[in-house]
Short mmCIF file of C-alpha atoms in Angstrom, two decimals:
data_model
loop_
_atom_site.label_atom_id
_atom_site.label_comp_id
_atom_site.label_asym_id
_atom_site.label_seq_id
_atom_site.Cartn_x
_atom_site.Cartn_y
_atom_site.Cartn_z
CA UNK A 1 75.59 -76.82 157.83
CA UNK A 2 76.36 -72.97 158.59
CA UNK A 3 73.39 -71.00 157.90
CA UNK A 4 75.61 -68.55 155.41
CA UNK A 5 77.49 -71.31 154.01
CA UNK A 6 73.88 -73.04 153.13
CA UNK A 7 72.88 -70.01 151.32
CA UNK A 8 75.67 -69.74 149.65
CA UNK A 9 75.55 -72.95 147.89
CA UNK A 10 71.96 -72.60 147.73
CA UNK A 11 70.68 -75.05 144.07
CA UNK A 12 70.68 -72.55 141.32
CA UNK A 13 67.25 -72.07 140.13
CA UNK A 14 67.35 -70.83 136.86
CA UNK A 15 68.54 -71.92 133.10
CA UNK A 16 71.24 -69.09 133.49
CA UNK A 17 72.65 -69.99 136.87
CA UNK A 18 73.09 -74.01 135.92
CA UNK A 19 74.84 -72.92 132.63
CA UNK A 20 77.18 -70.56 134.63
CA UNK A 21 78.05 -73.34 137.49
CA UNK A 22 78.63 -75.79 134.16
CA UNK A 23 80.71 -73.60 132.26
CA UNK A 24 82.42 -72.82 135.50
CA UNK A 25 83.24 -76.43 136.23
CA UNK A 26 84.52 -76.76 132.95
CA UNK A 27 86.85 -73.93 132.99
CA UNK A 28 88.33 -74.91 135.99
CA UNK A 29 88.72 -78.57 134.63
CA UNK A 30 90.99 -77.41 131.58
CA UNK A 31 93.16 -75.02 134.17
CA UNK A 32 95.37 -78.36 134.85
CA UNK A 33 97.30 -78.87 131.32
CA UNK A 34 98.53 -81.91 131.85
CA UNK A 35 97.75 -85.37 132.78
CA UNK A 36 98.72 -86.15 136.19
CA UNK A 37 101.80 -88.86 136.89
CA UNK A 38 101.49 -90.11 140.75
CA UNK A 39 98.36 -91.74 140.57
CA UNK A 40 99.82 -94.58 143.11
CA UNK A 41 102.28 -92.07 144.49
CA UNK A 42 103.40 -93.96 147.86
CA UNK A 43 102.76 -97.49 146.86
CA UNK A 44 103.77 -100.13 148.03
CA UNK A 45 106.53 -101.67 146.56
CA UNK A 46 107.83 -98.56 144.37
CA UNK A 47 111.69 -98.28 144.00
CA UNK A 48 113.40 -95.01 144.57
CA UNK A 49 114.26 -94.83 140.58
CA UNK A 50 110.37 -94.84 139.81
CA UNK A 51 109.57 -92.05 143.10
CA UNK A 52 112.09 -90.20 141.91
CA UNK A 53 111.21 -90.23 138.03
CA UNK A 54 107.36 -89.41 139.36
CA UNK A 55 108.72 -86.25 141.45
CA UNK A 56 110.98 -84.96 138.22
CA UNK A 57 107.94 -85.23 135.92
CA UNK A 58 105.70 -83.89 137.92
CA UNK A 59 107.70 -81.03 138.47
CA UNK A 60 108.20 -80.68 134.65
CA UNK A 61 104.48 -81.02 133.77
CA UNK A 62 103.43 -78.54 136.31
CA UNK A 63 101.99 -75.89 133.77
CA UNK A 64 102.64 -72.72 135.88
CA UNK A 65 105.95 -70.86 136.50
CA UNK A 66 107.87 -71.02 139.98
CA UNK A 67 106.76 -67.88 141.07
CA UNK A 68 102.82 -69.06 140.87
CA UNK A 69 103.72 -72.27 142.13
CA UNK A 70 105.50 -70.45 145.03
CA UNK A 71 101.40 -68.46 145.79
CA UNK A 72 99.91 -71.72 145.20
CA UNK A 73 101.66 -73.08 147.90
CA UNK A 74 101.74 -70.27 150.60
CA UNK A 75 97.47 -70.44 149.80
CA UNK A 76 97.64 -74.09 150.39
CA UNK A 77 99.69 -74.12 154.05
CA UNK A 78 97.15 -70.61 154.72
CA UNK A 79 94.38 -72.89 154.56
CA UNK A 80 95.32 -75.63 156.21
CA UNK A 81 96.57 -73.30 159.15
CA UNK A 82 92.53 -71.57 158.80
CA UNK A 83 90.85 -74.83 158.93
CA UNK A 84 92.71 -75.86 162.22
CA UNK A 85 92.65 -72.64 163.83
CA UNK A 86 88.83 -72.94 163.33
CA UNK A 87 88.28 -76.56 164.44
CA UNK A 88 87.66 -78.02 160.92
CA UNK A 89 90.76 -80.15 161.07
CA UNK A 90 92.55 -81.72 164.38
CA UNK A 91 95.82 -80.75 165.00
CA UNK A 92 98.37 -82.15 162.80
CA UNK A 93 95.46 -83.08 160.15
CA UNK A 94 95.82 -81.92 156.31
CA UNK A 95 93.08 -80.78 154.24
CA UNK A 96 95.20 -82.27 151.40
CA UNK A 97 94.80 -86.22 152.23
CA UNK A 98 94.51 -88.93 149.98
CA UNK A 99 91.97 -90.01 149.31
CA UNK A 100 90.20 -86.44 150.02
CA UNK A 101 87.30 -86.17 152.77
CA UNK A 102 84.39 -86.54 151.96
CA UNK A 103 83.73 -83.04 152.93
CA UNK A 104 86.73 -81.51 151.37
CA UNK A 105 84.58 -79.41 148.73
CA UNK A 106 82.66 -77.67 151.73
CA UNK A 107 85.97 -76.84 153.44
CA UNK A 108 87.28 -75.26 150.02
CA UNK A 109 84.29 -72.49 150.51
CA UNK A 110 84.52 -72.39 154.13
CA UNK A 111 88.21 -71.26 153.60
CA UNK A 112 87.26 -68.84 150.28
CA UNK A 113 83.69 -67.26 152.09
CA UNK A 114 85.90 -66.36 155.46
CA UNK A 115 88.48 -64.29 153.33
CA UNK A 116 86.19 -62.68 150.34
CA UNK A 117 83.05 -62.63 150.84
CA UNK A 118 80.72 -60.24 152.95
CA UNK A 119 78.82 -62.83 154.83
CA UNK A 120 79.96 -64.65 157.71
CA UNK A 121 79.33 -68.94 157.82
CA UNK A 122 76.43 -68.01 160.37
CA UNK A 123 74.48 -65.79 157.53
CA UNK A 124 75.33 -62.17 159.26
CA UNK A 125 77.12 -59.24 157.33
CA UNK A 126 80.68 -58.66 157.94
CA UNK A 127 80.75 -55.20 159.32
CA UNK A 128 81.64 -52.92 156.08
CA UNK A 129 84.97 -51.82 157.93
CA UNK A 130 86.50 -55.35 157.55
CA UNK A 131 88.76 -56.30 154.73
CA UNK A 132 87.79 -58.58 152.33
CA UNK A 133 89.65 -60.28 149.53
CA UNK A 134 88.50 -59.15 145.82
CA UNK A 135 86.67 -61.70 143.63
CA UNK A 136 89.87 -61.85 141.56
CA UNK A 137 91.30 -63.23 144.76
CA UNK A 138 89.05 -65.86 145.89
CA UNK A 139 89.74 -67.26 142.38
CA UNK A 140 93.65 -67.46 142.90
CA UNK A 141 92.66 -69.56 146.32
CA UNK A 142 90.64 -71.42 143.92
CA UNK A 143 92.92 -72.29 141.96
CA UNK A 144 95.75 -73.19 144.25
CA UNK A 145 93.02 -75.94 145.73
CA UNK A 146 92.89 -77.04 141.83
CA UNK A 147 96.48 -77.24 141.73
CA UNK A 148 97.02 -78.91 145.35
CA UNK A 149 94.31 -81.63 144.67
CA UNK A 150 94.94 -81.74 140.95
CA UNK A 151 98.56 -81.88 140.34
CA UNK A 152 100.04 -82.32 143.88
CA UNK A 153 97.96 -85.25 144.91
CA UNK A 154 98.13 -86.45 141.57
CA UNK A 155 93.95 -86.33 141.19
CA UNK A 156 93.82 -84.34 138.01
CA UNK A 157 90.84 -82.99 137.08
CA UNK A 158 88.05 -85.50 137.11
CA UNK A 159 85.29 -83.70 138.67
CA UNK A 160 84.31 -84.63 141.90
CA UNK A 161 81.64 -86.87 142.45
CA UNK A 162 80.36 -89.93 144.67
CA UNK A 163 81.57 -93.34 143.50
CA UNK A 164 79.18 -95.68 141.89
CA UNK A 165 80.12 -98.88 143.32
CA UNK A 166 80.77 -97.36 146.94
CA UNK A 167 78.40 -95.39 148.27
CA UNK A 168 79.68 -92.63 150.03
CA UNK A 169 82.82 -92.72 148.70
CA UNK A 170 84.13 -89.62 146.74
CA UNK A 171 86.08 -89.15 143.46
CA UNK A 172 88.44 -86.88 141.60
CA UNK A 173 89.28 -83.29 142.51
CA UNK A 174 86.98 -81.50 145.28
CA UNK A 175 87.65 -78.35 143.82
CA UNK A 176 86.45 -78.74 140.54
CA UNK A 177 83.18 -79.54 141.42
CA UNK A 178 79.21 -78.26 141.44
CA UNK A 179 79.84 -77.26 145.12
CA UNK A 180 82.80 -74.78 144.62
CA UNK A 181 81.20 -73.68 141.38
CA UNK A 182 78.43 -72.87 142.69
CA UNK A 183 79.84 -71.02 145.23
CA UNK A 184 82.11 -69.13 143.19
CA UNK A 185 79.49 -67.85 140.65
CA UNK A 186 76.99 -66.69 144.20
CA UNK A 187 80.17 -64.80 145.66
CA UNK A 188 80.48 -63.20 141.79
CA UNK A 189 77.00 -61.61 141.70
CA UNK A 190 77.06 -60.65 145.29
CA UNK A 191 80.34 -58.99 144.34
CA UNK A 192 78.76 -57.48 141.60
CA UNK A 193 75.57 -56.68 143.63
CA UNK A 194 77.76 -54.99 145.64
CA UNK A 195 79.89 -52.31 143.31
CA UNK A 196 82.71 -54.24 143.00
CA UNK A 197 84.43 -54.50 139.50
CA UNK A 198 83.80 -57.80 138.78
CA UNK A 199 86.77 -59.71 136.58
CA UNK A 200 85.68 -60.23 133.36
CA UNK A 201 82.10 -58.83 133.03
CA UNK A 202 83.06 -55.91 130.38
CA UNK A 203 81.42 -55.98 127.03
CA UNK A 204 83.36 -56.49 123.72
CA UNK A 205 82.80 -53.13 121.29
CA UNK A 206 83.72 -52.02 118.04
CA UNK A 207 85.26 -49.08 120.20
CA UNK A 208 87.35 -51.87 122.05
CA UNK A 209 87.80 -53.70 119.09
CA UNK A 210 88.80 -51.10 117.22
CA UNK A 211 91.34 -49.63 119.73
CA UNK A 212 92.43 -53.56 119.60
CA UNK A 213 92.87 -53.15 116.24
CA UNK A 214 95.10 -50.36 115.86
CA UNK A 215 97.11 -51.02 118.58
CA UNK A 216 98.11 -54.31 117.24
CA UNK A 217 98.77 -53.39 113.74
CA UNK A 218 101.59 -50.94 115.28
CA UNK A 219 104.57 -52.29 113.20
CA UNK A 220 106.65 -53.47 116.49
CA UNK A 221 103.94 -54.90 117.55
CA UNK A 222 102.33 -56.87 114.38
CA UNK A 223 106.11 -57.67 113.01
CA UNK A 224 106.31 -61.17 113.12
CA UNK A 225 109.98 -61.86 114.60
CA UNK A 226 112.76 -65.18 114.24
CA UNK A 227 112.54 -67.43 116.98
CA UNK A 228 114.95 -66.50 119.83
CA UNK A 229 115.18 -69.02 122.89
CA UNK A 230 115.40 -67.04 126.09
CA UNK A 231 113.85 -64.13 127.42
CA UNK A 232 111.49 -61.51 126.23
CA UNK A 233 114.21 -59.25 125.53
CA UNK A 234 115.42 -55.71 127.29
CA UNK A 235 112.83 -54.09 126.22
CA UNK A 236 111.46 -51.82 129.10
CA UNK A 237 107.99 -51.08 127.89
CA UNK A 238 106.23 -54.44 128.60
CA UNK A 239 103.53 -53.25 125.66
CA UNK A 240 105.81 -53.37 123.29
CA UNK A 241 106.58 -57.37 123.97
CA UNK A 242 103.36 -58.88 126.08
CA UNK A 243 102.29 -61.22 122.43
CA UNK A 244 103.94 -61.38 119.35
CA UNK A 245 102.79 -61.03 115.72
CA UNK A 246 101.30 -64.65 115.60
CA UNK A 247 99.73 -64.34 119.11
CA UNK A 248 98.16 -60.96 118.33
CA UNK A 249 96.51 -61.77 115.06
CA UNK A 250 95.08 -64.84 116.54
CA UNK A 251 92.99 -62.76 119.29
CA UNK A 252 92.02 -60.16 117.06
CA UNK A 253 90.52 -63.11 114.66
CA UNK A 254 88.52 -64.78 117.69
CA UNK A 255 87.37 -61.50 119.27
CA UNK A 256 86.31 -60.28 116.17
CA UNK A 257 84.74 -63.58 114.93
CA UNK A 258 82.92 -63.51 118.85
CA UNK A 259 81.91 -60.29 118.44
CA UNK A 260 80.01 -60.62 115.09
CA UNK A 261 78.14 -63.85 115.33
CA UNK A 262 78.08 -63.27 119.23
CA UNK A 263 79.75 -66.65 120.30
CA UNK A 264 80.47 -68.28 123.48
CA UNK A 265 84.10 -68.87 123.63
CA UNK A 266 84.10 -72.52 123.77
CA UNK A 267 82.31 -72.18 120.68
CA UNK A 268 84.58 -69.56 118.87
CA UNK A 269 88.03 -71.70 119.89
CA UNK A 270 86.59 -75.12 118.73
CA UNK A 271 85.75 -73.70 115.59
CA UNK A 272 88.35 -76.15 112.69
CA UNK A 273 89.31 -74.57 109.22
CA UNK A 274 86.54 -77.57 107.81
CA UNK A 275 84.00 -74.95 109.38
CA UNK A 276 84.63 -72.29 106.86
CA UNK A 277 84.36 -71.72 103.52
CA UNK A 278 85.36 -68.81 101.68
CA UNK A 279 84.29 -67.06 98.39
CA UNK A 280 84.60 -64.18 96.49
CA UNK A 281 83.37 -61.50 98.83
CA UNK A 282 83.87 -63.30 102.38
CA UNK A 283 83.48 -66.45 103.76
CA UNK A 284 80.53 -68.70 105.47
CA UNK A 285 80.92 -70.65 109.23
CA UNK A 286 79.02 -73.33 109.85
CA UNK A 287 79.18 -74.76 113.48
CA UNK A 288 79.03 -78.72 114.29
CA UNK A 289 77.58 -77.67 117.70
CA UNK A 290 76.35 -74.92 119.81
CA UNK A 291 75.31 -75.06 123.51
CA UNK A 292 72.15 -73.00 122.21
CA UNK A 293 70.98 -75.43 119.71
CA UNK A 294 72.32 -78.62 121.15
CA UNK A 295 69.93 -80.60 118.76
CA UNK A 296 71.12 -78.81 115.26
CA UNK A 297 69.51 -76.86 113.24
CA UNK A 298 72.56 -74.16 113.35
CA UNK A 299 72.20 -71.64 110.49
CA UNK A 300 75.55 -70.58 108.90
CA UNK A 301 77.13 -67.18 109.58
CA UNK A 302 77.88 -65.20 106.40
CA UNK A 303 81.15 -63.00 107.13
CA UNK A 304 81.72 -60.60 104.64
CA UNK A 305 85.04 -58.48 103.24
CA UNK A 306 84.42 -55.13 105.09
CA UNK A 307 87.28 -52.58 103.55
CA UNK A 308 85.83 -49.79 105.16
CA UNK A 309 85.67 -51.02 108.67
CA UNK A 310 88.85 -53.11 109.06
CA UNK A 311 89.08 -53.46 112.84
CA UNK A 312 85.75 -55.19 112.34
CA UNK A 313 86.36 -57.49 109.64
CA UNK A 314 86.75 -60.73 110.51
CA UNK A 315 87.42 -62.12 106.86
CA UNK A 316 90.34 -60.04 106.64
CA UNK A 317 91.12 -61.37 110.41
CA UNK A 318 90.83 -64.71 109.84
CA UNK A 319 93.02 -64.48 106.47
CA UNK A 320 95.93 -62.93 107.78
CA UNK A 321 96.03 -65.52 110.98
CA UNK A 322 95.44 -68.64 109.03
CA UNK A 323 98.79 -67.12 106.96
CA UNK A 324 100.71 -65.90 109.77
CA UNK A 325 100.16 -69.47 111.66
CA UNK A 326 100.31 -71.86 108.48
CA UNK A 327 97.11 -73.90 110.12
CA UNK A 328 95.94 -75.75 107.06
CA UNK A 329 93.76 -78.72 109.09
CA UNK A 330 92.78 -79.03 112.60
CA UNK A 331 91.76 -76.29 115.06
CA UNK A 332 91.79 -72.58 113.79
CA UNK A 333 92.79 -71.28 117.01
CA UNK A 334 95.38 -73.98 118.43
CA UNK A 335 97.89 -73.61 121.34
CA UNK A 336 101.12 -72.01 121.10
CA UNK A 337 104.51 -72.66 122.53
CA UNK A 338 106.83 -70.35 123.68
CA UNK A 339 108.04 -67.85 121.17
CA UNK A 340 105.27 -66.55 119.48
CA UNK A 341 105.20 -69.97 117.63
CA UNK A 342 101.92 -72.29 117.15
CA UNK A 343 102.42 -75.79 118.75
CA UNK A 344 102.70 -78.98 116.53
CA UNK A 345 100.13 -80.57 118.60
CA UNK A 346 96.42 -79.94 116.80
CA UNK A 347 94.90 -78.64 120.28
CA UNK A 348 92.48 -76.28 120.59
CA UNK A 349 93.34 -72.80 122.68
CA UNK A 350 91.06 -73.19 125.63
CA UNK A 351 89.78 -69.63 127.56
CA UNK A 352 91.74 -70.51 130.56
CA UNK A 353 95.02 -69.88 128.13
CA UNK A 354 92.94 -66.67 126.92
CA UNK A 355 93.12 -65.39 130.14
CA UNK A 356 96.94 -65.64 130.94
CA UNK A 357 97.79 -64.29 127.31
CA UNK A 358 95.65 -61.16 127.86
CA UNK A 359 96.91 -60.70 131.15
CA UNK A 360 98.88 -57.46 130.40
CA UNK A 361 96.95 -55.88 127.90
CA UNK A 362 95.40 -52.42 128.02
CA UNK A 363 91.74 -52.20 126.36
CA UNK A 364 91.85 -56.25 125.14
CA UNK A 365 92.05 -57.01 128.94
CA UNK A 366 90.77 -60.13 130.58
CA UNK A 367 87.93 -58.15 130.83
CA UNK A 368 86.68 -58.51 127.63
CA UNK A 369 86.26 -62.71 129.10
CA UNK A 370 83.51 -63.54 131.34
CA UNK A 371 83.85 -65.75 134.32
CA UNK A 372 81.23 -68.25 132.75
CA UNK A 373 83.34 -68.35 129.61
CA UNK A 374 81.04 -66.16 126.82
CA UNK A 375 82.53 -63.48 124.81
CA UNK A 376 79.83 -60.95 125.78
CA UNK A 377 79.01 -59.45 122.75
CA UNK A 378 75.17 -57.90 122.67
CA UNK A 379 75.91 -54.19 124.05
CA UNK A 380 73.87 -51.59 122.45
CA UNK A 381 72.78 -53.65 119.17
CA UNK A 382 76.42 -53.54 118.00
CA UNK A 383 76.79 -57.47 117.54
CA UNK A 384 75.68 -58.87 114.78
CA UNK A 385 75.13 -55.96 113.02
CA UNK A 386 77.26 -56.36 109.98
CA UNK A 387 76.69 -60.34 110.02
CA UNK A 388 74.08 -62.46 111.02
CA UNK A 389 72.70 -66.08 111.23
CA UNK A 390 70.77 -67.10 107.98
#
């Protein structure tokens, strides 16, 4: 193995690290929405009804728009075109085979460290004058491999791992695996190491959230508006129509819920209306499970009515989205459909949809997400200071 590409996917050796590459392989897991349709795609045998009735629902359950699926696949042909050009594949030979190589994973980095990162495969710096792709970036090419291998190929995401009755055979999707991860949360810190920006590493505040706050309770903006098939309107101010009423009182509930008993974000969106129980003066959450007491023991959180700091109450918060949604069982926070309307399904919102809805917000950017899928929420002594564990 390169020197540099060894390093990079060096065994993380702390607590921290493993969580990160877990939470990492689970994010990218829940990026593919739907089950996958082709799973014999190419059989023998298969009539040009049942090909064509695979193609037309695989095109319908694609989960992304035409214009990402259009990126997706100029980032799949770039690598393909990389790995030959570079004597990783023959001419005429696809990274995207089926079943994948065994060493598809490894080519996934090889492709991602050559265009982002500031080390070369041999373990030397890239000269500080040459252009390199933004962490934000490497996580696009990420995700078109998810898509390729996931949807394309028809291996949804079943992470990928070495068959148990074949040795040496591998399973599922190579890009949603411990090898990319870990890849992907190295090129992050040296990114970070390095001055860059990184995507999601800013800190929820009561500044933030209260900015959040106001800004949503703007009457265009918290008006909760008929259904209307179509587009978003003619509006030209794309503030004034990025969420609607329903969309923007469910954030502000889960940031502010995040914020005060400082949640991961798995934790906060699996939280079910069972989980709380109100009274007089607030309310109490008790969590089933948390990845920080994986054996019980988890102390409720007391949330209390807080009239003089509104942006920060998540009583109030909670109220007003479990009346503007109508949830009365299941998941608190559950998917929507288009229109600013909650989908029938009971289905959790998952951080991966977090991320897309936030995508054109000022102050509640996708910055206030991390990449290993926390609501960061200790800055200062601010969390927890108006509601604790007891």
């Amino acid at each position: 193995m390169y020197p540099g590409l060894y390093n990079a996917l060096a065994t993380p050796d702390t607590a921290l690290e493993l969580d990160d590459v877990a939470d990492d392989v689970a994010a990218e897991q829940e990026t593919l929405t739907s089950p996958e349709v082709s799973a014999d795609n190419g059989s023998a045998g298969a009539t040009d009804e049942l090909s064509s009735l695979r193609e037309t629902l695989k095109h319908v359950s694609k989960g992304i728009s035409d214009g990402t699926e259009s990126e997706y696949k100029r980032l799949i042909s770039n690598c393909d075109t990389f790995l030959r050009e570079h004597g990783f594949l023959q001419d005429g030979e696809s990274l995207f085979s089926r079943p994948p190589r065994q060493e598809a994973a490894y080519l996934i980095v090889v492709w991602i460290m050559d265009a982002c990162d500031s080390v070369k495969l041999d373990g030397t710096n890239k000269p500080s004058a040459d252009e390199r792709g933004s962490y934000g970036h490497a996580q696009k090419m990420r995700a078109a491999m998810t898509y390729a291998f996931g949807h394309l190929q028809g291996l949804g995401n079943l992470p990928w791992h070495e068959s148990e009755l074949r040795s040496g055979q591998m399973l599922g999707n190579p890009s949603v695996s411990v090898e990319v991860s870990s890849y992907m949360c190295s090129l992050r810190r040296r990114k970070v190491q390095a001055g860059e920006v990184a995507v999601s590493a800013r800190a929820i505040t009561s500044h933030i959230l209260n900015k959040m706050y106001h800004f949503n309770h703007q009457p265009e903006n918290w008006a909760i508006l008929d259904y209307r098939p179509g587009g978003r309107g003619d509006s030209s101010n794309e503030s004034s129509w990025w969420a609607g009423g329903r969309i923007r009182r469910c954030l502000h509930a889960a940031y502010t819920i995040a914020f005060l008993c400082m949640l991961r974000s798995d934790e906060v969106l699996k939280i079910q209306l069972q989980d709380l129980h109100f009274f007089s003066n607030g309310l109490v959450l008790t969590l089933p499970f948390r990845k920080t007491h994986q054996n019980g023991d988890i102390k409720p959180f007391w949330l209390w009515i807080m009239p003089t700091e509104a942006h920060l109450c998540a009583v109030q918060a909670i109220a007003e989205w479990i009346v503007a949604s109508k949830i009365t069982t299941g998941y608190l926070f559950q998917k929507f459909a288009s229109g600013d309307r909650v989908a029938e399904a009971n289905q959790p919102l998952i951080p991966h949809h977090m991320v897309h809805i936030l995508s054109g917000v000022g102050a509640a950017s996708t910055s206030m997400l991390n990449a290993g899928g926390r609501f960061v929420a200790y800055v200062n002594g601010e969390a927890g200071a108006s509601s604790s564990p007891t």
